PDB file of C-alpha atoms and ligand atoms in Angstrom:
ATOM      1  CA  UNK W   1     -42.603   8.774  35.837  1.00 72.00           C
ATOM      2  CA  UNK W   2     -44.884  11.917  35.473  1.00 89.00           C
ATOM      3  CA  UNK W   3     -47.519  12.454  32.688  1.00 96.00           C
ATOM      4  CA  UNK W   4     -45.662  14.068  29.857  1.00 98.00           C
ATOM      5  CA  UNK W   5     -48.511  16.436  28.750  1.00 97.00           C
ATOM      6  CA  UNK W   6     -47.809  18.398  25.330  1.00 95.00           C
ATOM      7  CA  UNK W   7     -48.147  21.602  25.922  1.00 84.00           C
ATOM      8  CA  UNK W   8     -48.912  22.745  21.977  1.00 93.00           C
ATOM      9  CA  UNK W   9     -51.021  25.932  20.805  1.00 96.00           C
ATOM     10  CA  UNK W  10     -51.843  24.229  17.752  1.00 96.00           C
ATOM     11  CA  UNK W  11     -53.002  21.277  19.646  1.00 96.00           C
ATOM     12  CA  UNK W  12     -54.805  23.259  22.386  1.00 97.00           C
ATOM     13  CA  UNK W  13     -57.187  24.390  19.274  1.00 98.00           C
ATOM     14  CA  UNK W  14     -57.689  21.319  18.305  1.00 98.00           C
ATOM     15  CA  UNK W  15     -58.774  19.791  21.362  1.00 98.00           C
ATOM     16  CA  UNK W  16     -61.316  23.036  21.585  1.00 98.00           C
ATOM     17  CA  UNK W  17     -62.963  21.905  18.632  1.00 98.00           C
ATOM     18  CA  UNK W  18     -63.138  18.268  20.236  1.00 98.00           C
ATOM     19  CA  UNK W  19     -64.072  19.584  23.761  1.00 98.00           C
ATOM     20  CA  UNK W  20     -67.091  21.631  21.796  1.00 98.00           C
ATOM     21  CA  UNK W  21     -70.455  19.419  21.927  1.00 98.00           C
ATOM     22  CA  UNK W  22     -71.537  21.227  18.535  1.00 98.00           C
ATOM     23  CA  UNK W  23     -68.602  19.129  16.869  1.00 98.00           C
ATOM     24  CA  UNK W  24     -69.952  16.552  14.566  1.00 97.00           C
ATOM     25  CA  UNK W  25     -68.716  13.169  14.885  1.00 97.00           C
ATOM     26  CA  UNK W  26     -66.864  13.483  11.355  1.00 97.00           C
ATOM     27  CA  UNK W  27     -64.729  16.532  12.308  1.00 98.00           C
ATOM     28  CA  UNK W  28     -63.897  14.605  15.620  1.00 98.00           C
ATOM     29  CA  UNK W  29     -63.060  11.477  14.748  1.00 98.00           C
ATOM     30  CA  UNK W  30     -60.693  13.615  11.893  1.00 98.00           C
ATOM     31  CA  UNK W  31     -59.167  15.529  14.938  1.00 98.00           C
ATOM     32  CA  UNK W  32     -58.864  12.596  17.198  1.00 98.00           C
ATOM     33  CA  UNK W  33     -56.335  11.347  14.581  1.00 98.00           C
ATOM     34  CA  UNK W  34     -54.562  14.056  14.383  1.00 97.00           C
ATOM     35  CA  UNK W  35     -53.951  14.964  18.446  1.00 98.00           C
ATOM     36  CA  UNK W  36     -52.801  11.054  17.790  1.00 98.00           C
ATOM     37  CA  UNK W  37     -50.383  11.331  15.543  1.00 98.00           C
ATOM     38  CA  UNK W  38     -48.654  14.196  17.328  1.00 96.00           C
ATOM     39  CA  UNK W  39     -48.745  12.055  20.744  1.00 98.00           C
ATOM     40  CA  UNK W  40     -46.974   9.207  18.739  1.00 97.00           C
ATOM     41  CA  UNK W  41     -44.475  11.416  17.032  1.00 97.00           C
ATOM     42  CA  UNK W  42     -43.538  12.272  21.067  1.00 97.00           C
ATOM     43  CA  UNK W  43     -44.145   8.715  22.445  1.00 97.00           C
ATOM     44  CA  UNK W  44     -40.896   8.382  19.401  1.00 97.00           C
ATOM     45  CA  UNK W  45     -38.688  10.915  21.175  1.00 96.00           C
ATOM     46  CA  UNK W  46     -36.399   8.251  22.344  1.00 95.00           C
ATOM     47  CA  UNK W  47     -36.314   5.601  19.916  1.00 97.00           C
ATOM     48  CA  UNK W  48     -33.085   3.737  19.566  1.00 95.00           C
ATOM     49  CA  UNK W  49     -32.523   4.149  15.590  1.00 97.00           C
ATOM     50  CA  UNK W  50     -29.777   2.056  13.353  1.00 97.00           C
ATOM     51  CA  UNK W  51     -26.901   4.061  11.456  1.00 98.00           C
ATOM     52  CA  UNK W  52     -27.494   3.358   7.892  1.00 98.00           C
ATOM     53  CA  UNK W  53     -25.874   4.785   5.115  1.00 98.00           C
ATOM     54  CA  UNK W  54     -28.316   6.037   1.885  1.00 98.00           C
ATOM     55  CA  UNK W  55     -27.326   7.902  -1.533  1.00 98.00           C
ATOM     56  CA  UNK W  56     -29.010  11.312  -1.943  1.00 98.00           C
ATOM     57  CA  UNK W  57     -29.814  12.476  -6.132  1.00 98.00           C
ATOM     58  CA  UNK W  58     -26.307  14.218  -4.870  1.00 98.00           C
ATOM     59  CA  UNK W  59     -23.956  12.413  -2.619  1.00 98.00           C
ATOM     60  CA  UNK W  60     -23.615   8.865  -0.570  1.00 98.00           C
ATOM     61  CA  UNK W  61     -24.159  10.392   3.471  1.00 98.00           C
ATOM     62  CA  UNK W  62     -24.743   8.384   6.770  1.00 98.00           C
ATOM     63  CA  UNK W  63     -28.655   8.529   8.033  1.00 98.00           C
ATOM     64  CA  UNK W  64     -30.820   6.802  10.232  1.00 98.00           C
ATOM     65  CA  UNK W  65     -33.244   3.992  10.312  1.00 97.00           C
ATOM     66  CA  UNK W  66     -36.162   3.014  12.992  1.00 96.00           C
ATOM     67  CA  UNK W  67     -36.959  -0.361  13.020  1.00 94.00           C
ATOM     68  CA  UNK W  68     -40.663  -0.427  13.048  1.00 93.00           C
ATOM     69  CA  UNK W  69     -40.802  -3.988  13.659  1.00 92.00           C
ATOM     70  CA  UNK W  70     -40.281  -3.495  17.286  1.00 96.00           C
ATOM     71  CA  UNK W  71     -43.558  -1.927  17.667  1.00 98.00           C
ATOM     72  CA  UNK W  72     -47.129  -2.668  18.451  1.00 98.00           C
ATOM     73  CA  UNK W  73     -50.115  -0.633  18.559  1.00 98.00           C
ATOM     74  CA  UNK W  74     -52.970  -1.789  21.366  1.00 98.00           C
ATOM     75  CA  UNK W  75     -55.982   0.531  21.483  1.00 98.00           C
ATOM     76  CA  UNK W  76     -58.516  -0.281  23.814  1.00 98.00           C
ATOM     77  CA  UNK W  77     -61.960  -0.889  22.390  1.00 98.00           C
ATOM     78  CA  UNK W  78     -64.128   0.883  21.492  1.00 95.00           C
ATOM     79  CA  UNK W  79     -62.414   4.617  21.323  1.00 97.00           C
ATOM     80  CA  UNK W  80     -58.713   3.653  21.359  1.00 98.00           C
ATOM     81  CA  UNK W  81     -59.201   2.861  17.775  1.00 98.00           C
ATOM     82  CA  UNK W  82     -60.427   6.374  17.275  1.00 98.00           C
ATOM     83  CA  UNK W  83     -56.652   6.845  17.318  1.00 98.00           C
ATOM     84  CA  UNK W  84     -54.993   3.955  15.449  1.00 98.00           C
ATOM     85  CA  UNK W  85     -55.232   5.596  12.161  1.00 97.00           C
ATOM     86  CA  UNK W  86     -53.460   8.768  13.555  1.00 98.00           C
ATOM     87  CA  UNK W  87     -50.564   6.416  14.554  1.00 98.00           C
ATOM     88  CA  UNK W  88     -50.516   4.267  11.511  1.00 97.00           C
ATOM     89  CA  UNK W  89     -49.648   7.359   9.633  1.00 96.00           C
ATOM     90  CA  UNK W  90     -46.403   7.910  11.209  1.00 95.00           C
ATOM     91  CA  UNK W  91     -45.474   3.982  11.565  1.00 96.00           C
ATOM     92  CA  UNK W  92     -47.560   2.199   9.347  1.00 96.00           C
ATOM     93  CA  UNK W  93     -45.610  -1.126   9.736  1.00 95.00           C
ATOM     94  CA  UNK W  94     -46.230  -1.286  13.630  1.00 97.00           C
ATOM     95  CA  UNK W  95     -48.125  -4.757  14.210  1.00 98.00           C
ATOM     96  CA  UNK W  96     -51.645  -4.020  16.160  1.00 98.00           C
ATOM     97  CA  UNK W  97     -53.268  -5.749  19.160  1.00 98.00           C
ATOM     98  CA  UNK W  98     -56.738  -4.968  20.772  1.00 98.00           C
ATOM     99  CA  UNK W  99     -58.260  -5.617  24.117  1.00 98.00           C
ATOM    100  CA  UNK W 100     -61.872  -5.411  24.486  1.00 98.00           C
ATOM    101  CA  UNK W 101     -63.117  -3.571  27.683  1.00 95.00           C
ATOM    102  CA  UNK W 102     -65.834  -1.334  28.897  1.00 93.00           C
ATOM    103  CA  UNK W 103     -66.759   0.368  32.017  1.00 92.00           C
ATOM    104  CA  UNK W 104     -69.846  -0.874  34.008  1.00 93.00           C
ATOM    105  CA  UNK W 105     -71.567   1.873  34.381  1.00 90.00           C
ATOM    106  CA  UNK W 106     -72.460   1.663  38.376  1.00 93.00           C
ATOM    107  CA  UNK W 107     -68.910   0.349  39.813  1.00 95.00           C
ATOM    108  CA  UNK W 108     -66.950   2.148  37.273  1.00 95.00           C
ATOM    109  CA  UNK W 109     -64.806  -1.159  36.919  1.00 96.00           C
ATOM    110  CA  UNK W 110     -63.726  -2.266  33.601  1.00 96.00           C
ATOM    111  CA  UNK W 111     -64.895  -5.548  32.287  1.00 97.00           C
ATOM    112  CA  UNK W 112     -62.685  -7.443  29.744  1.00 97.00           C
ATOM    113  CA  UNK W 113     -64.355  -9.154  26.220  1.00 97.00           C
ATOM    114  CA  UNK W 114     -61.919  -9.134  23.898  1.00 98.00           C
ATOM    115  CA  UNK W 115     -57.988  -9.892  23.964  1.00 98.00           C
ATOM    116  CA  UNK W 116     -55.763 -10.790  21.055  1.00 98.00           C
ATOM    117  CA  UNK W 117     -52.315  -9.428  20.258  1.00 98.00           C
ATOM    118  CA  UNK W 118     -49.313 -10.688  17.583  1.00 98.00           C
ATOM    119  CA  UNK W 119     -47.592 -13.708  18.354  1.00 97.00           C
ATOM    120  CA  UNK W 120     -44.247 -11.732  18.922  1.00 97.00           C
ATOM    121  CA  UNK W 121     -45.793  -9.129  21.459  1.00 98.00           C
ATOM    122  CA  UNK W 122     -43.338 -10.282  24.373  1.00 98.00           C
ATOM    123  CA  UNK W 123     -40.415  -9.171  22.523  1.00 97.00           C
ATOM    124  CA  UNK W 124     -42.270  -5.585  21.402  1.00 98.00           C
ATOM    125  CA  UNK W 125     -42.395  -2.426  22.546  1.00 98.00           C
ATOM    126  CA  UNK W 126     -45.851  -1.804  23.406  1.00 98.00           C
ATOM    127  CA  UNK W 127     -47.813   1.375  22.751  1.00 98.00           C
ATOM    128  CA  UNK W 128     -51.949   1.224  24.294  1.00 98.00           C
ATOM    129  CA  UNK W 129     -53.947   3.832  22.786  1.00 98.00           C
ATOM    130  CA  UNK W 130     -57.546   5.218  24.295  1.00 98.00           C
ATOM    131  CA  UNK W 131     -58.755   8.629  24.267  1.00 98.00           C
ATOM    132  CA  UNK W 132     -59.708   8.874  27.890  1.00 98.00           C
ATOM    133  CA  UNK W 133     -57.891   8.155  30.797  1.00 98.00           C
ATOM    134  CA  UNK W 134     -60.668   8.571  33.601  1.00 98.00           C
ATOM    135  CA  UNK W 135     -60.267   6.402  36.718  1.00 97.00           C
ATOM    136  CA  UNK W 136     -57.212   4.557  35.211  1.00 98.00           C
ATOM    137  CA  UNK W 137     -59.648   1.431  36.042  1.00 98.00           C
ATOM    138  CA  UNK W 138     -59.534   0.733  32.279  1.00 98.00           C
ATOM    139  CA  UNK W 139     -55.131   1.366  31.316  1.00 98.00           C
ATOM    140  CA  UNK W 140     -54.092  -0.459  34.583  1.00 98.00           C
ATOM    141  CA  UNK W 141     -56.187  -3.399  33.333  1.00 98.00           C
ATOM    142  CA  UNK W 142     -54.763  -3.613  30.301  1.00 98.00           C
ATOM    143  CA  UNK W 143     -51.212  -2.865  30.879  1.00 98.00           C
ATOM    144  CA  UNK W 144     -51.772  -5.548  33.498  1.00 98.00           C
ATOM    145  CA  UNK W 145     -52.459  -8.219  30.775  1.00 98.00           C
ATOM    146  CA  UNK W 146     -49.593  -7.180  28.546  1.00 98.00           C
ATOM    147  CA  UNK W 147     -47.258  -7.930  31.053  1.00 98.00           C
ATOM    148  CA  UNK W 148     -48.879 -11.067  32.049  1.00 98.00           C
ATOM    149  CA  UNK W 149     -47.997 -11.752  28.293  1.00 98.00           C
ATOM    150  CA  UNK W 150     -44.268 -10.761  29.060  1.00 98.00           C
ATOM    151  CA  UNK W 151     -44.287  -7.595  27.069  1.00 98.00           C
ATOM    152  CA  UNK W 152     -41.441  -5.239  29.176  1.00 98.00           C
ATOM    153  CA  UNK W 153     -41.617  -1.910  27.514  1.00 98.00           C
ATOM    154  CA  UNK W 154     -45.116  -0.048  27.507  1.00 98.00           C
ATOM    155  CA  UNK W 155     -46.669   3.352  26.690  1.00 98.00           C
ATOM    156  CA  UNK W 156     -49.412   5.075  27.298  1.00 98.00           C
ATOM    157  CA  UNK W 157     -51.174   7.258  24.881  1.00 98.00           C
ATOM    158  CA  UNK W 158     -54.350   9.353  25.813  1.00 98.00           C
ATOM    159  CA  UNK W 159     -55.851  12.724  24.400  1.00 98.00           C
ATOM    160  CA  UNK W 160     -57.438  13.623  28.247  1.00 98.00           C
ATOM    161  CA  UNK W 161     -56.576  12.660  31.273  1.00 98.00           C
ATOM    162  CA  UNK W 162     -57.924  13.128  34.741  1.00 98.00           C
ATOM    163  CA  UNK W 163     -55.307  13.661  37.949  1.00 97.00           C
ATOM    164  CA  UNK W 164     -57.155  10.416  39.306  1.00 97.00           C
ATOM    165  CA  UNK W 165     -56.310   8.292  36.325  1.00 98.00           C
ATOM    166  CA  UNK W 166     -52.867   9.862  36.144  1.00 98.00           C
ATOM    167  CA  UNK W 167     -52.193   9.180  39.754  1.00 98.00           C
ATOM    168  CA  UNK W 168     -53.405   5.106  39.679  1.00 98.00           C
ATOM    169  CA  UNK W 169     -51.676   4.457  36.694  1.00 98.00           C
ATOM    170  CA  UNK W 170     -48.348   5.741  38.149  1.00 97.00           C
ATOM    171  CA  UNK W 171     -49.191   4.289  41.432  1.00 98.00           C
ATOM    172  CA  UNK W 172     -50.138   0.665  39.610  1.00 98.00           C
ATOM    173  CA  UNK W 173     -47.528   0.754  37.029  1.00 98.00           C
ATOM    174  CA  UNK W 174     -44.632   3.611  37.492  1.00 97.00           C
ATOM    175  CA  UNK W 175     -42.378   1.908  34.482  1.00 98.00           C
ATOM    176  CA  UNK W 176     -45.388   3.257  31.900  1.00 98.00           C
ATOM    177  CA  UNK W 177     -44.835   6.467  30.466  1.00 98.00           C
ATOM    178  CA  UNK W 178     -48.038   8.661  30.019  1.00 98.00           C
ATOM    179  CA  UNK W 179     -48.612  11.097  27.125  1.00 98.00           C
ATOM    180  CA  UNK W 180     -51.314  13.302  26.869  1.00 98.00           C
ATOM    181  CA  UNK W 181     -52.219  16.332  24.982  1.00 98.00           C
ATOM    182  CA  UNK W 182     -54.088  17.444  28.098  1.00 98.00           C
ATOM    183  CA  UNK W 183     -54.086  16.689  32.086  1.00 98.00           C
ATOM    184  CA  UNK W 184     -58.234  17.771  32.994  1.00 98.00           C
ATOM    185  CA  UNK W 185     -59.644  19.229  36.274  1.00 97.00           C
ATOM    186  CA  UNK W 186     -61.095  16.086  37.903  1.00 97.00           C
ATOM    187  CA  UNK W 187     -63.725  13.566  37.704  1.00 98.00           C
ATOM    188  CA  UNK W 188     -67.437  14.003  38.048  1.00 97.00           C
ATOM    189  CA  UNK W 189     -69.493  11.819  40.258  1.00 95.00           C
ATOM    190  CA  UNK W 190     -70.033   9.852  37.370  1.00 95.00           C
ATOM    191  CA  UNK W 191     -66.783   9.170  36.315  1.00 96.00           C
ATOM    192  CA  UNK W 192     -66.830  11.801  33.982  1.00 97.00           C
ATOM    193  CA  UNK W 193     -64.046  13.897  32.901  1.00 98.00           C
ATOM    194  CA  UNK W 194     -64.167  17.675  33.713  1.00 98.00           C
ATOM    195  CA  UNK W 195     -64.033  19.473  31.453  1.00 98.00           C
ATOM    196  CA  UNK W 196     -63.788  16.291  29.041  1.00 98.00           C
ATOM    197  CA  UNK W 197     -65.221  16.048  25.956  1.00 98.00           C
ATOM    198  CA  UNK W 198     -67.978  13.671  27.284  1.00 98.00           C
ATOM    199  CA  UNK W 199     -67.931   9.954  25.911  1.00 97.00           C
ATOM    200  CA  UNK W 200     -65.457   9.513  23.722  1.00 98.00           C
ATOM    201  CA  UNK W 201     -66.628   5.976  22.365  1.00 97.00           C
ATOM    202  CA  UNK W 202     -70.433   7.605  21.431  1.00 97.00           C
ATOM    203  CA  UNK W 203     -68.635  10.998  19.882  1.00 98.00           C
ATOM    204  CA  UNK W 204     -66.119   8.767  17.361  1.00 98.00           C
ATOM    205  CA  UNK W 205     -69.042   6.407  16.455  1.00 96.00           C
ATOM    206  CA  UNK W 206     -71.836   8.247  16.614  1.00 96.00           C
ATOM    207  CA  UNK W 207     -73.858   6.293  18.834  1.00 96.00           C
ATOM    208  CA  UNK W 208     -75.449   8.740  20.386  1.00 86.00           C
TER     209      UNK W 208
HETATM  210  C1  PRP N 301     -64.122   4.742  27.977  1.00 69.80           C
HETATM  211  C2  PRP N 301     -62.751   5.151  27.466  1.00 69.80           C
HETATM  212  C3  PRP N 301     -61.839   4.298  28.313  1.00 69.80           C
HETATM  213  C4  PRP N 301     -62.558   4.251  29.631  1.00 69.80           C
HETATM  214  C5  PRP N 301     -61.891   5.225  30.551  1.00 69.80           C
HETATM  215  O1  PRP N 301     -64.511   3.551  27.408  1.00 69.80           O
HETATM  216  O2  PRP N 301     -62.587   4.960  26.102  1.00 69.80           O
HETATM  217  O3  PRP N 301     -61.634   2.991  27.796  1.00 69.80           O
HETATM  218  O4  PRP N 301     -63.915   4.644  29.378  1.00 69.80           O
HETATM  219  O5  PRP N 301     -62.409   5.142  31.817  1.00 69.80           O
HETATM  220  P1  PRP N 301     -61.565   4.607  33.060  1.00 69.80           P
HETATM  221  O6  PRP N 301     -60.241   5.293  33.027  1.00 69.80           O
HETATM  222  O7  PRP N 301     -62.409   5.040  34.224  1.00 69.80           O
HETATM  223  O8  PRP N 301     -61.451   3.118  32.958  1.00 69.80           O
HETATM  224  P2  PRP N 301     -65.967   2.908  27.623  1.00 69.80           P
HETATM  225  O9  PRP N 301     -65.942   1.987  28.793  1.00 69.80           O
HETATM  226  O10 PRP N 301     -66.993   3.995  27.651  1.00 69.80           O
HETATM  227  O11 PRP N 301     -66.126   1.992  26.372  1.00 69.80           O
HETATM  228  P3  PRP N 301     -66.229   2.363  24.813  1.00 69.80           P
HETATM  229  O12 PRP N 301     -64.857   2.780  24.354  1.00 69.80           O
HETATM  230  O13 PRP N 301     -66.645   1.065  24.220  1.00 69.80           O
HETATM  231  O14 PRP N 301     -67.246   3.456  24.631  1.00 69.80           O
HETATM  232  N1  URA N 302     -64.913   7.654  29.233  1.00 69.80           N
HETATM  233  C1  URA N 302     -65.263   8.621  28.348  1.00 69.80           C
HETATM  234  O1  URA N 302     -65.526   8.330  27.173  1.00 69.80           O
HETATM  235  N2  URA N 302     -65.324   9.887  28.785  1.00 69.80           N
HETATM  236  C2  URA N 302     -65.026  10.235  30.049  1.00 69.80           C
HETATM  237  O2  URA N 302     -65.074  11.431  30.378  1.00 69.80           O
HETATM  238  C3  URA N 302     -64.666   9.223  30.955  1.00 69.80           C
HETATM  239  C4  URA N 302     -64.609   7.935  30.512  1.00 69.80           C
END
């Protein structure tokens, strides 16, 4: 499956004002939300919805009803949270996992802490949230682990991504959709990506 990238004026000037390292982290983290809850409202294109049938203040008509209860949120920590709030805006009853990871800083390899999703997660579809998709290292890992825990049906939701990321992911798990409001230049020889908006994690927390 290739990257579906959303190709959005309005979202190209956001992600100027993220990409700018005069940006405070308040006006970030505010615009991280936002990019987020425009990748979700595409990650939705092809929800299955129920026919249900509502009464307007003027007549009975037919409509249509998501189930939201088939859903689960999974940012990665720390910056995939960054974007939960964004998504919890369009589907607030979505159930929420988190997996704990960070990249060592020589090898570039992530290294788990943390992993705990709802009981029900094998029967969910699955939707992992992080801001940056640099080597991949990091989404590969963790889609890996959801479908050690059975889940079948996963997306993957990312504000930047670098071709390397894009192509490992798709190499290491081609039945995972990628969104992203922008596909970057490349890495740096730091894992870095170019242009980027530097380190996502530090620029939502303020931690540096
Ligand atoms: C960042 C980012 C991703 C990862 C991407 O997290 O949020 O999780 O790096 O890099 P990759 O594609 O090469 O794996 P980081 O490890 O800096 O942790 P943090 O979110 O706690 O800051
Ligand atoms: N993680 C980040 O936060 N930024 C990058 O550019 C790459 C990985």
């Amino acid at each position: 499956m290739k990257a579906i990238v959303l190709d959005n004026p309005l979202i190209q000037h956001k992600l100027s004002i993220v990409r700018n390292k005069k940006t405070g982290t308040k006006e970030f983290r505010e615009i991280i939300g936002e990019i987020a809850t425009f990748l979700c409202y595409e990650a939705m294109s092809d929800a299955v919805l129920q026919d249900i049938e509502i009464e307007t203040p003027i007549c009975k008509t037919k409509a249509k009803k998501l189930d939201e209860n088939q859903y689960a949120f999974v940012p990665i920590l720390r910056a995939g949270t960054g974007m939960l709030d964004g998504l919890l805006k369009a589907m607030p009853n979505a159930k929420i996992g988190h997996v704990g990871l960070y990249r060592d800083e020589e090898t570039l390899k992530p290294v788990r802490y943390y992993y705990k999703m709802p009981k029900d997660i094998a029967s969910r579809e699955v939707i992992v949230l992080d801001p940056m998709l640099a080597t991949g290292g990091s989404a590969t890992d963790t889609i890996t682990m959801l479908k050690e825990d059975g889940v079948e049906k996963i997306k993957f939701l990312c504000i930047l991504a670098a071709p390397e990321g894009v192509q490992r992911l798709e190499k290491e798990h081609p039945d995972v959709q990628i969104y992203t409001a922008c596909l970057d230049e490349n890495l740096n020889d730091v894992g870095y990506i170019v242009p980027g908006l530097g380190d996502a994690g530090d620029r939502i927390f303020g931690t540096k």
